[in-house]
Amino acid sequence: MTAKIIDGKAIAQEIRADLAKHVAQLTAQGNTPGLTVVLVGDNPASKVYVRSKQRACEEAGINSTVHRLAEETTQEELLDLITQLNADSTVHGILVQLPLPGHLNEEEVINAILPEKDVDGFHPINVGKLQIGAGGFVPCTPAGILELVKRTEVPIAGQNVVVLGRSNIVGKPVATLFLQENATVTICHSRTKDVAAEARRADILIAAVGRPKLVKRDWVKPGAVVIDVGINRVNGKIVGDVDFEEVKEVAGAITPVPGGVGPMTIAMLLKATVEAAARG
Ligand code: LUD
């Protein structure tokens, strides 16, 4: 058996086309959604992602502004900019691209963003809301993963979901989202006794560790759905956390890298921005 390839790029495109209609309605009401992205320094990957976000906004009719700040920007300068954006009624969503240069305090910067403009869902208020199921913004990559799985018509309730990785940006929030969908969720990390054995119990396996080709054929239960969140650059090539060539022979469905979860992250960012504008 060879796995169905889940086309994240195509699904993201569909979502963006639907969003464009909603944006047109809001624009007709004089309320064009606006996203402001703050990019500090010269991280090459961040530049690529920010450019993709900008292009996607343009295509959907969302106003997007990018503030490109020098690597040497001070914490105070960055916080001043956030304060200014918080007060700007044309800015519905604020996103500070991570990682920030080492001398800056990420936590303090995230805390400074108004929760109702925090389209990344990283502010502690939104993290808390997600935990209790109270709405609020959900981090874009986890939201994109859930949307991919739902649109692939994979059952979730009662299924074993195993998440590899426990980051605040992907692992923890994606586990919470699938728990909310009534899955039985296991989170694995560097101190897990036997990760391969845990992974083999998964009906849905989500790999978000940042280690190229970590997940091998014998980690995957035949027919399982495998979601690869990894984006690792190896000799100039992008490689996921899953050994795609091996795993596609045993999985029931699998996301490619690139063209899987990445484009969904961006689609979910646009969706959050439209929601922020619609909420007023
Ligand atoms: N920071 C993100 N940092 C990194 N891949 C992204 C991402 C699109 N504040 C904040 O945007 O949500 C964020 N908010 N993140 N990421 C990762 C993370 C952030 C990663 C990949 C892609 C967004 C993407 O489009 C393409 C794909 O997988 O097909 C490949 C693009 C390439 O590198 O060529």
Tab-separated table of C-alpha atoms and ligand atoms in Angstrom:
chain	number	residue	atom	x	y	z
A	1	MET	CA	0.000	0.000	0.000
A	2	THR	CA	1.183	3.488	-0.684
A	3	ALA	CA	-0.128	6.487	1.217
A	4	LYS	CA	-2.495	9.152	0.010
A	5	ILE	CA	-0.484	12.390	-0.231
A	6	ILE	CA	-2.280	15.206	1.591
A	7	ASP	CA	-1.931	18.293	-0.615
A	8	GLY	CA	-1.587	21.121	1.896
A	9	LYS	CA	-0.792	23.616	-0.813
A	10	ALA	CA	-4.054	22.949	-2.674
A	11	ILE	CA	-6.144	22.927	0.507
A	12	ALA	CA	-4.553	26.191	1.656
A	13	GLN	CA	-5.361	27.722	-1.721
A	14	GLU	CA	-9.026	26.736	-1.377
A	15	ILE	CA	-9.182	28.291	2.082
A	16	ARG	CA	-7.562	31.507	0.833
A	17	ALA	CA	-10.047	31.739	-2.043
A	18	ASP	CA	-12.954	31.432	0.441
A	19	LEU	CA	-11.345	34.047	2.667
A	20	ALA	CA	-10.992	36.465	-0.259
A	21	LYS	CA	-14.800	36.523	-0.547
A	22	HIS	CA	-15.173	37.344	3.136
A	23	VAL	CA	-12.504	40.044	2.800
A	24	ALA	CA	-14.422	41.589	-0.129
A	25	GLN	CA	-17.565	41.795	2.048
A	26	LEU	CA	-15.648	43.451	4.872
A	27	THR	CA	-14.043	45.863	2.411
A	28	ALA	CA	-17.480	46.788	1.041
A	29	GLN	CA	-18.371	47.705	4.640
A	30	GLY	CA	-15.288	49.916	4.846
A	31	ASN	CA	-13.479	47.470	7.136
A	32	THR	CA	-10.618	45.954	5.108
A	33	PRO	CA	-8.704	43.499	7.310
A	34	GLY	CA	-5.156	44.643	8.098
A	35	LEU	CA	-2.163	42.556	9.172
A	36	THR	CA	1.119	44.022	10.363
A	37	VAL	CA	4.167	41.773	10.474
A	38	VAL	CA	7.279	42.776	12.398
A	39	LEU	CA	10.517	41.200	11.198
A	40	VAL	CA	13.666	41.870	13.213
A	41	GLY	CA	17.075	40.993	11.766
A	42	ASP	CA	18.184	38.904	8.808
A	43	ASN	CA	17.133	35.309	9.484
A	44	PRO	CA	16.907	33.955	5.912
A	45	ALA	CA	14.050	31.502	6.630
A	46	SER	CA	12.054	34.219	8.397
A	47	LYS	CA	12.455	36.478	5.366
A	48	VAL	CA	11.038	33.752	3.106
A	49	TYR	CA	8.055	33.104	5.395
A	50	VAL	CA	7.284	36.794	5.813
A	51	ARG	CA	7.374	37.336	2.070
A	52	SER	CA	4.935	34.420	1.597
A	53	LYS	CA	2.621	35.918	4.216
A	54	GLN	CA	2.702	39.279	2.502
A	55	ARG	CA	1.968	37.764	-0.904
A	56	ALA	CA	-0.913	35.688	0.482
A	57	CYS	CA	-2.426	38.798	2.103
A	58	GLU	CA	-2.225	40.735	-1.153
A	59	GLU	CA	-3.918	37.937	-3.092
A	60	ALA	CA	-6.763	37.780	-0.566
A	61	GLY	CA	-7.251	41.557	-0.469
A	62	ILE	CA	-5.946	41.955	3.084
A	63	ASN	CA	-3.898	45.078	3.798
A	64	SER	CA	-0.452	43.996	4.895
A	65	THR	CA	2.403	46.045	6.228
A	66	VAL	CA	5.835	44.703	7.107
A	67	HIS	CA	8.092	46.554	9.533
A	68	ARG	CA	11.651	45.412	8.842
A	69	LEU	CA	13.849	46.296	11.795
A	70	ALA	CA	17.617	46.024	12.085
A	71	GLU	CA	19.252	43.170	13.958
A	72	GLU	CA	20.460	45.720	16.583
A	73	THR	CA	16.943	46.958	17.403
A	74	THR	CA	16.537	47.435	21.153
A	75	GLN	CA	13.812	45.919	23.295
A	76	GLU	CA	12.494	49.415	23.981
A	77	GLU	CA	12.237	50.280	20.275
A	78	LEU	CA	10.379	47.061	19.586
A	79	LEU	CA	7.987	47.594	22.500
A	80	ASP	CA	7.328	51.165	21.330
A	81	LEU	CA	6.377	49.875	17.891
A	82	ILE	CA	3.978	47.324	19.417
A	83	THR	CA	2.347	50.066	21.497
A	84	GLN	CA	1.858	52.127	18.362
A	85	LEU	CA	0.352	49.174	16.447
A	86	ASN	CA	-1.941	48.306	19.368
A	87	ALA	CA	-3.400	51.815	19.123
A	88	ASP	CA	-3.836	51.774	15.315
A	89	SER	CA	-7.445	50.865	14.437
A	90	THR	CA	-6.496	49.878	10.860
A	91	VAL	CA	-4.263	47.115	12.254
A	92	HIS	CA	-6.413	44.106	13.155
A	93	GLY	CA	-3.593	41.597	13.481
A	94	ILE	CA	-0.011	41.959	14.773
A	95	LEU	CA	2.572	39.238	14.184
A	96	VAL	CA	6.165	39.413	15.399
A	97	GLN	CA	8.059	36.812	13.376
A	98	LEU	CA	10.056	34.439	15.585
A	99	PRO	CA	12.783	33.713	16.443
A	100	LEU	CA	13.937	37.173	17.563
A	101	PRO	CA	17.657	37.975	17.801
A	102	GLY	CA	19.134	36.634	21.036
A	103	HIS	CA	19.379	39.948	22.897
A	104	LEU	CA	15.604	40.506	22.722
A	105	ASN	CA	13.096	39.130	25.228
A	106	GLU	CA	10.454	37.260	23.222
A	107	GLU	CA	8.121	36.694	26.131
A	108	GLU	CA	7.971	40.386	26.988
A	109	VAL	CA	7.315	41.287	23.345
A	110	ILE	CA	4.468	38.762	22.996
A	111	ASN	CA	2.946	39.988	26.261
A	112	ALA	CA	2.898	43.541	24.891
A	113	ILE	CA	0.604	42.636	21.955
A	114	LEU	CA	-3.105	43.209	22.644
A	115	PRO	CA	-4.670	39.726	22.922
A	116	GLU	CA	-7.418	40.759	20.468
A	117	LYS	CA	-4.731	41.546	17.845
A	118	ASP	CA	-2.585	38.500	18.630
A	119	VAL	CA	-3.364	36.527	15.431
A	120	ASP	CA	-0.487	34.136	16.286
A	121	GLY	CA	-2.272	33.013	19.461
A	122	PHE	CA	0.953	33.277	21.466
A	123	HIS	CA	-0.236	35.737	24.153
A	124	PRO	CA	-0.840	34.044	27.531
A	125	ILE	CA	-4.507	35.146	27.403
A	126	ASN	CA	-5.011	33.248	24.141
A	127	VAL	CA	-2.953	30.287	25.398
A	128	GLY	CA	-5.240	30.146	28.459
A	129	LYS	CA	-8.393	30.472	26.343
A	130	LEU	CA	-7.276	27.569	24.152
A	131	GLN	CA	-6.667	25.449	27.239
A	132	ILE	CA	-10.217	25.966	28.542
A	133	GLY	CA	-11.862	25.962	25.094
A	134	ALA	CA	-12.962	29.603	25.326
A	135	GLY	CA	-12.290	30.706	21.751
A	136	GLY	CA	-9.547	33.268	21.187
A	137	PHE	CA	-6.769	32.936	18.642
A	138	VAL	CA	-5.169	29.534	18.094
A	139	PRO	CA	-1.520	29.285	16.936
A	140	CYS	CA	-1.526	29.064	13.130
A	141	THR	CA	0.453	25.853	12.603
A	142	PRO	CA	-1.685	23.769	15.017
A	143	ALA	CA	-4.867	25.293	13.552
A	144	GLY	CA	-3.600	24.393	10.069
A	145	ILE	CA	-2.848	20.807	11.096
A	146	LEU	CA	-6.367	20.300	12.513
A	147	GLU	CA	-7.913	21.826	9.390
A	148	LEU	CA	-5.832	19.532	7.138
A	149	VAL	CA	-6.889	16.447	9.073
A	150	LYS	CA	-10.553	17.501	9.074
A	151	ARG	CA	-10.586	18.257	5.346
A	152	THR	CA	-8.989	14.873	4.664
A	153	GLU	CA	-12.055	13.414	6.412
A	154	VAL	CA	-9.966	11.459	8.878
A	155	PRO	CA	-11.923	10.531	12.027
A	156	ILE	CA	-10.491	12.142	15.193
A	157	ALA	CA	-12.762	11.376	18.150
A	158	GLY	CA	-11.539	8.329	20.065
A	159	GLN	CA	-8.414	7.988	17.898
A	160	ASN	CA	-4.903	7.786	19.281
A	161	VAL	CA	-3.037	10.962	18.426
A	162	VAL	CA	0.686	10.989	19.198
A	163	VAL	CA	2.546	14.298	19.072
A	164	LEU	CA	6.341	14.278	18.832
A	165	GLY	CA	7.616	17.533	20.367
A	166	ARG	CA	6.344	19.789	23.147
A	167	SER	CA	7.040	23.332	21.963
A	168	ASN	CA	4.730	26.188	22.937
A	169	ILE	CA	4.246	26.988	19.240
A	170	VAL	CA	3.300	23.531	17.916
A	171	GLY	CA	3.476	20.497	20.233
A	172	LYS	CA	1.500	21.720	23.238
A	173	PRO	CA	-1.228	23.633	21.386
A	174	VAL	CA	-1.771	20.902	18.754
A	175	ALA	CA	-2.166	18.351	21.554
A	176	THR	CA	-4.769	20.602	23.194
A	177	LEU	CA	-6.684	21.039	19.910
A	178	PHE	CA	-6.892	17.294	19.281
A	179	LEU	CA	-7.882	16.680	22.905
A	180	GLN	CA	-10.741	19.117	22.331
A	181	GLU	CA	-11.742	16.969	19.345
A	182	ASN	CA	-11.972	14.007	21.742
A	183	ALA	CA	-8.821	12.204	20.622
A	184	THR	CA	-6.650	10.308	23.112
A	185	VAL	CA	-3.485	12.354	23.027
A	186	THR	CA	0.106	11.444	23.918
A	187	ILE	CA	2.938	13.971	23.839
A	188	CYS	CA	6.457	12.581	23.392
A	189	HIS	CA	9.703	14.447	24.035
A	190	SER	CA	13.414	13.967	24.608
A	191	ARG	CA	12.841	12.120	27.904
A	192	THR	CA	10.187	9.724	26.600
A	193	LYS	CA	11.309	6.134	27.296
A	194	ASP	CA	10.480	4.561	23.930
A	195	VAL	CA	9.337	7.111	21.342
A	196	ALA	CA	9.133	4.561	18.509
A	197	ALA	CA	6.792	2.357	20.560
A	198	GLU	CA	4.565	5.341	21.411
A	199	ALA	CA	4.548	6.484	17.780
A	200	ARG	CA	3.492	3.012	16.586
A	201	ARG	CA	0.289	3.296	18.645
A	202	ALA	CA	-0.765	6.421	16.727
A	203	ASP	CA	-3.740	6.552	14.387
A	204	ILE	CA	-2.620	10.132	13.739
A	205	LEU	CA	1.087	10.870	14.187
A	206	ILE	CA	2.217	14.505	14.311
A	207	ALA	CA	5.979	15.093	14.069
A	208	ALA	CA	7.160	18.497	15.282
A	209	VAL	CA	10.673	18.063	16.646
A	210	GLY	CA	12.947	19.621	14.045
A	211	ARG	CA	15.095	16.550	13.329
A	212	PRO	CA	15.437	15.556	9.681
A	213	LYS	CA	13.932	12.142	8.814
A	214	LEU	CA	13.552	11.136	12.477
A	215	VAL	CA	10.364	9.142	11.853
A	216	LYS	CA	11.163	5.839	10.128
A	217	ARG	CA	8.945	3.197	8.582
A	218	ASP	CA	8.934	1.027	11.706
A	219	TRP	CA	7.638	3.960	13.843
A	220	VAL	CA	4.364	4.016	11.924
A	221	LYS	CA	1.312	1.783	12.272
A	222	PRO	CA	0.074	0.584	8.858
A	223	GLY	CA	-2.662	2.922	7.626
A	224	ALA	CA	-1.859	5.738	10.096
A	225	VAL	CA	-2.145	9.400	9.114
A	226	VAL	CA	1.258	11.101	9.342
A	227	ILE	CA	1.547	14.884	9.642
A	228	ASP	CA	5.057	16.258	9.143
A	229	VAL	CA	5.596	19.694	10.700
A	230	GLY	CA	9.391	19.688	10.357
A	231	ILE	CA	11.185	22.131	8.101
A	232	ASN	CA	14.872	21.279	8.195
A	233	ARG	CA	17.406	22.603	5.750
A	234	VAL	CA	19.885	19.871	4.798
A	235	ASN	CA	22.450	20.748	2.114
A	236	GLY	CA	20.187	23.487	0.782
A	237	LYS	CA	17.189	21.146	0.572
A	238	ILE	CA	14.099	21.245	2.791
A	239	VAL	CA	13.535	17.971	4.626
A	240	GLY	CA	10.765	17.125	7.094
A	241	ASP	CA	10.902	15.243	10.404
A	242	VAL	CA	9.558	12.172	8.595
A	243	ASP	CA	11.489	9.898	6.259
A	244	PHE	CA	8.900	10.434	3.527
A	245	GLU	CA	10.142	7.806	1.061
A	246	GLU	CA	10.075	5.067	3.705
A	247	VAL	CA	6.966	6.116	5.575
A	248	LYS	CA	4.738	6.624	2.539
A	249	GLU	CA	4.946	2.854	1.949
A	250	VAL	CA	3.216	2.105	5.253
A	251	ALA	CA	1.096	5.174	6.165
A	252	GLY	CA	-2.522	5.588	5.040
A	253	ALA	CA	-2.004	9.289	4.351
A	254	ILE	CA	0.972	11.634	4.714
A	255	THR	CA	1.783	15.329	4.301
A	256	PRO	CA	4.771	16.245	2.131
A	257	VAL	CA	7.448	18.827	2.998
A	258	PRO	CA	7.286	21.307	1.370
A	259	GLY	CA	3.637	21.623	0.361
A	260	GLY	CA	2.022	20.186	3.480
A	261	VAL	CA	1.642	22.000	6.777
A	262	GLY	CA	3.634	25.158	5.824
A	263	PRO	CA	1.073	26.649	3.426
A	264	MET	CA	-1.694	25.863	5.935
A	265	THR	CA	0.094	27.963	8.578
A	266	ILE	CA	-0.200	30.951	6.287
A	267	ALA	CA	-3.842	30.258	5.371
A	268	MET	CA	-4.728	30.118	9.084
A	269	LEU	CA	-2.941	33.415	9.686
A	270	LEU	CA	-5.130	35.075	7.060
A	271	LYS	CA	-8.210	33.459	8.584
A	272	ALA	CA	-7.320	34.839	12.022
A	273	THR	CA	-6.748	38.305	10.573
A	274	VAL	CA	-10.148	38.255	8.851
A	275	GLU	CA	-11.743	37.120	12.113
A	276	ALA	CA	-10.013	39.912	14.010
A	277	ALA	CA	-11.385	42.469	11.550
A	278	ALA	CA	-14.886	40.931	11.557
A	279	ARG	CA	-14.986	41.067	15.377
A	280	GLY	CA	-14.394	44.786	14.997
B	1	LUD	N1	6.794	33.182	14.038
B	1	LUD	C1	5.868	31.500	12.634
B	1	LUD	N2	8.191	31.577	13.047
B	1	LUD	C2	8.428	30.359	12.303
B	1	LUD	N3	6.650	26.606	4.063
B	1	LUD	C3	5.831	30.399	10.466
B	1	LUD	C4	6.268	28.895	8.566
B	1	LUD	C5	5.256	29.070	6.369
B	1	LUD	N4	5.399	34.686	15.092
B	1	LUD	C6	5.568	33.636	14.292
B	1	LUD	O1	5.124	31.229	9.899
B	1	LUD	O2	3.544	31.382	12.492
B	1	LUD	C7	4.563	31.957	12.937
B	1	LUD	N5	4.472	33.039	13.753
B	1	LUD	N6	6.118	30.444	11.773
B	1	LUD	N7	6.400	29.297	9.911
B	1	LUD	C8	7.216	28.622	10.908
B	1	LUD	C9	7.180	29.495	12.108
B	1	LUD	C10	6.962	32.107	13.230
B	1	LUD	C11	7.043	27.870	8.067
B	1	LUD	C12	6.930	27.458	6.748
B	1	LUD	C13	6.039	28.047	5.895
B	1	LUD	C14	5.369	29.486	7.679
B	1	LUD	C15	5.931	27.640	4.464
B	1	LUD	O3	5.210	28.233	3.696
B	1	LUD	C16	6.681	26.105	2.710
B	1	LUD	C17	6.142	24.695	2.683
B	1	LUD	O4	6.265	23.990	3.704
B	1	LUD	O5	5.648	24.289	1.623
B	1	LUD	C18	8.125	26.090	2.242
B	1	LUD	C19	8.735	27.457	2.250
B	1	LUD	C20	10.236	27.403	2.018
B	1	LUD	O6	10.994	27.443	3.008
B	1	LUD	O7	10.631	27.332	0.865
